[in-house]
Amino acid sequence: MKHLQLSFLLLLCIFGSNSYAQPFTADSSFNVTYNFHSSWAGTLTQVVEVEGKGVYIAGNWDSQVPFDPPYCINRLLPNGAIDNSFPYYIYNIDGIQKLVYLDDTIFFNTPLALIRNTSEGGLDWEFWENANQDTINRYESHDFHIFNDKSILVVGDHMVKKHQPPNEYFDVGKRYRNGVVDTTCKHKTNRSIRKLLKYDDNRILLEGVFNQYDSITTIGDGMCRIFNDGTLDTSFHSPFWFPPGYYGYKRPLHIDPDGKILVGGFFFVQGDPSIYHIARLMPNGDLDSTFNYKAVIETNDSSYLIGAVYTICPTSDNRYVVGGFFQKYEGYDRGSIVLLDYYGNVDTTAFTGGGADTIIHAHNTDFVDIIKIIPAKDDKFYAVGRFSRYDGVDGAPIVRLLGPSHLQVEDIEQDDPADFTIFPNPIIDNQFSLVVPGLAAATKIDISIFNATGAIVQNTQTTYYKNIKIDCGVLCTGTYIVKINASGKRLFSRMLVMNN
């Protein structure tokens, strides 16, 4: 027992100190002081962290000089300060849609162009000419994906060869690595494609307002999956539908390791007149009925009654950080950001500080939202969008958030009762059982085990029943904290493993 007490005291030293920040709160070591809202509301749409370079940001924000075009791309230092060695990129359009860093170059697209820069901001003029001048007559670059051979899949409105018959427009095409159009790849949809997402090494998901791909009309509404050469993957079907005159917005946002697809936006599913905002699809496109796709989200803006989910980012413990345009999620006050468990239920302990709000110099058409959440190193996240205050603190439309491994069990005492019972404890045969008071049988639970440094060493999703047995044979001898997420609640207990 003395060894057990000493182990618990070690946990007090590591997890009980108030100097440790909480998961899913702002990282105070990242402080962006640049004023993105000098005369109107600035917006950030993309953020890419590159080791040894800094944090690239993209969007559309004020130039600080009256009547000058807006800035669209820049780079921050790791602490959040503007990197003055990187030239501001000014482009008098509606901002940058997507930014990708690859092999010391930056690729990004605007509504009218696909551009490649060096990592230090210099424009690749040859690529510009090839991709946007010599081979294109009409061009709307909605989204793009870079393959391993550096060729680029682009979706939008294109023409194969400028001024040369047959002057055929197409919606899915490729560029070679130097930007020249690959005239062998040209595929059409009957309406616009808006976004794409890599599904796996061989396939791409497409989203838009179409329901026909090439000559195939049996794909369903608004989403399909293609192979890298542009041919249709007929093993996938869309579960969505378009009511007359209403197309909605349903973006594929994340692919789980098992091939399931997280979708966000505002959309209709087949056979149902209700509007939904988030769903998880099986690999073939069927709705995953174990996920809470009927979650209700609300806005406080009378001009925009329909909220939306714009971004879904997985956590290291198999949950999802979800951002978008909403002030309530399933009745819980959330400032456009919420934490869901694996089954789509709200974690009621996270993001309770107010989130994103208050646009400075807002126009009538502006609303507060989080557009993108991107994982960063050391189990952190970047959140960007349209906001000038986060958790009540004025600042830039970008924050860095701490992930779940930055765990602190506040005010833990050696003799505090645990939220649930682990037995046997200490564990000597690589298995333990759980009894969780008040938790109904057949409830889906997520079990995370943290070591003494706060790192997640095991994560399990299962269905609870009394005396359920959990295998922990991968754990070395030591003291651990066990966390259960169940029905939006977060419960803690401690255990000692004594393996031979």
PDB file of N, CA and C in Angstrom, residues 26 30-37 353 355-361 387-399:
ATOM      1  N   ALA A  26      -7.336  27.986 -24.792  1.00  0.00           N
ATOM      2  CA  ALA A  26      -6.343  28.671 -25.607  1.00  0.00           C
ATOM      3  C   ALA A  26      -4.944  28.497 -25.028  1.00  0.00           C
ATOM      4  N   PHE A  30       0.910  31.296 -27.410  1.00  0.00           N
ATOM      5  CA  PHE A  30       0.696  31.742 -28.786  1.00  0.00           C
ATOM      6  C   PHE A  30      -0.114  33.021 -28.735  1.00  0.00           C
ATOM      7  N   ASN A  31       0.536  34.148 -28.988  1.00  0.00           N
ATOM      8  CA  ASN A  31      -0.091  35.454 -28.798  1.00  0.00           C
ATOM      9  C   ASN A  31       0.025  36.274 -30.074  1.00  0.00           C
ATOM     10  N   VAL A  32      -1.076  36.359 -30.826  1.00  0.00           N
ATOM     11  CA  VAL A  32      -1.092  37.097 -32.084  1.00  0.00           C
ATOM     12  C   VAL A  32      -1.548  38.523 -31.790  1.00  0.00           C
ATOM     13  N   THR A  33      -0.660  39.492 -31.977  1.00  0.00           N
ATOM     14  CA  THR A  33      -0.979  40.888 -31.668  1.00  0.00           C
ATOM     15  C   THR A  33      -1.315  41.707 -32.908  1.00  0.00           C
ATOM     16  N   TYR A  34      -1.108  41.172 -34.101  1.00  0.00           N
ATOM     17  CA  TYR A  34      -1.407  41.909 -35.324  1.00  0.00           C
ATOM     18  C   TYR A  34      -2.900  42.220 -35.402  1.00  0.00           C
ATOM     19  N   ASN A  35      -3.241  43.427 -35.851  1.00  0.00           N
ATOM     20  CA  ASN A  35      -4.627  43.860 -35.959  1.00  0.00           C
ATOM     21  C   ASN A  35      -5.188  43.478 -37.331  1.00  0.00           C
ATOM     22  N   PHE A  36      -5.970  42.410 -37.361  1.00  0.00           N
ATOM     23  CA  PHE A  36      -6.592  41.961 -38.606  1.00  0.00           C
ATOM     24  C   PHE A  36      -7.863  42.741 -38.928  1.00  0.00           C
ATOM     25  N   HIS A  37      -8.274  43.659 -38.068  1.00  0.00           N
ATOM     26  CA  HIS A  37      -9.578  44.310 -38.189  1.00  0.00           C
ATOM     27  C   HIS A  37      -9.429  45.831 -38.176  1.00  0.00           C
ATOM     28  N   GLY A 353     -16.072  28.325 -22.362  1.00  0.00           N
ATOM     29  CA  GLY A 353     -15.618  29.679 -22.047  1.00  0.00           C
ATOM     30  C   GLY A 353     -16.139  30.770 -22.946  1.00  0.00           C
ATOM     31  N   GLY A 355     -15.992  30.749 -26.473  1.00  0.00           N
ATOM     32  CA  GLY A 355     -15.590  30.491 -27.841  1.00  0.00           C
ATOM     33  C   GLY A 355     -15.434  31.757 -28.649  1.00  0.00           C
ATOM     34  N   ALA A 356     -15.776  31.668 -29.942  1.00  0.00           N
ATOM     35  CA  ALA A 356     -15.599  32.788 -30.870  1.00  0.00           C
ATOM     36  C   ALA A 356     -16.805  33.716 -30.808  1.00  0.00           C
ATOM     37  N   ASP A 357     -16.535  35.025 -30.757  1.00  0.00           N
ATOM     38  CA  ASP A 357     -17.609  35.995 -30.829  1.00  0.00           C
ATOM     39  C   ASP A 357     -17.052  37.359 -31.231  1.00  0.00           C
ATOM     40  N   THR A 358     -17.952  38.329 -31.454  1.00  0.00           N
ATOM     41  CA  THR A 358     -17.663  39.749 -31.614  1.00  0.00           C
ATOM     42  C   THR A 358     -16.718  40.075 -32.752  1.00  0.00           C
ATOM     43  N   ILE A 359     -17.259  40.336 -33.909  1.00  0.00           N
ATOM     44  CA  ILE A 359     -16.452  40.843 -35.015  1.00  0.00           C
ATOM     45  C   ILE A 359     -16.334  42.356 -34.884  1.00  0.00           C
ATOM     46  N   ILE A 360     -15.108  42.864 -34.890  1.00  0.00           N
ATOM     47  CA  ILE A 360     -14.863  44.300 -34.905  1.00  0.00           C
ATOM     48  C   ILE A 360     -15.073  44.815 -36.321  1.00  0.00           C
ATOM     49  N   HIS A 361     -15.678  46.001 -36.445  1.00  0.00           N
ATOM     50  CA  HIS A 361     -15.943  46.631 -37.740  1.00  0.00           C
ATOM     51  C   HIS A 361     -16.760  45.710 -38.653  1.00  0.00           C
ATOM     52  N   PHE A 387     -13.735  36.158 -36.339  1.00  0.00           N
ATOM     53  CA  PHE A 387     -14.003  36.535 -34.959  1.00  0.00           C
ATOM     54  C   PHE A 387     -12.880  37.448 -34.476  1.00  0.00           C
ATOM     55  N   SER A 388     -13.174  38.232 -33.471  1.00  0.00           N
ATOM     56  CA  SER A 388     -12.154  39.102 -32.892  1.00  0.00           C
ATOM     57  C   SER A 388     -12.073  38.955 -31.385  1.00  0.00           C
ATOM     58  N   ARG A 389     -12.781  37.986 -30.849  1.00  0.00           N
ATOM     59  CA  ARG A 389     -12.712  37.688 -29.409  1.00  0.00           C
ATOM     60  C   ARG A 389     -12.865  36.181 -29.242  1.00  0.00           C
ATOM     61  N   TYR A 390     -12.040  35.616 -28.371  1.00  0.00           N
ATOM     62  CA  TYR A 390     -12.157  34.189 -28.079  1.00  0.00           C
ATOM     63  C   TYR A 390     -12.100  33.999 -26.567  1.00  0.00           C
ATOM     64  N   ASP A 391     -13.100  33.303 -26.040  1.00  0.00           N
ATOM     65  CA  ASP A 391     -13.236  33.110 -24.582  1.00  0.00           C
ATOM     66  C   ASP A 391     -13.130  34.431 -23.831  1.00  0.00           C
ATOM     67  N   GLY A 392     -13.752  35.472 -24.414  1.00  0.00           N
ATOM     68  CA  GLY A 392     -13.818  36.758 -23.752  1.00  0.00           C
ATOM     69  C   GLY A 392     -12.598  37.639 -23.888  1.00  0.00           C
ATOM     70  N   VAL A 393     -11.592  37.196 -24.635  1.00  0.00           N
ATOM     71  CA  VAL A 393     -10.355  37.959 -24.792  1.00  0.00           C
ATOM     72  C   VAL A 393     -10.271  38.486 -26.222  1.00  0.00           C
ATOM     73  N   ASP A 394     -10.120  39.813 -26.385  1.00  0.00           N
ATOM     74  CA  ASP A 394      -9.995  40.404 -27.711  1.00  0.00           C
ATOM     75  C   ASP A 394      -8.696  39.957 -28.367  1.00  0.00           C
ATOM     76  N   GLY A 395      -8.733  39.777 -29.692  1.00  0.00           N
ATOM     77  CA  GLY A 395      -7.526  39.372 -30.387  1.00  0.00           C
ATOM     78  C   GLY A 395      -7.768  39.131 -31.862  1.00  0.00           C
ATOM     79  N   ALA A 396      -6.990  38.238 -32.422  1.00  0.00           N
ATOM     80  CA  ALA A 396      -7.009  37.942 -33.854  1.00  0.00           C
ATOM     81  C   ALA A 396      -7.965  36.784 -34.146  1.00  0.00           C
ATOM     82  N   PRO A 397      -8.350  36.616 -35.421  1.00  0.00           N
ATOM     83  CA  PRO A 397      -9.219  35.485 -35.795  1.00  0.00           C
ATOM     84  C   PRO A 397      -8.448  34.178 -35.924  1.00  0.00           C
ATOM     85  N   ILE A 398      -7.516  33.938 -35.003  1.00  0.00           N
ATOM     86  CA  ILE A 398      -6.775  32.684 -34.928  1.00  0.00           C
ATOM     87  C   ILE A 398      -6.399  32.440 -33.473  1.00  0.00           C
ATOM     88  N   VAL A 399      -6.617  31.238 -33.003  1.00  0.00           N
ATOM     89  CA  VAL A 399      -6.174  30.820 -31.674  1.00  0.00           C
ATOM     90  C   VAL A 399      -5.525  29.446 -31.795  1.00  0.00           C
TER      91      VAL A 399
END
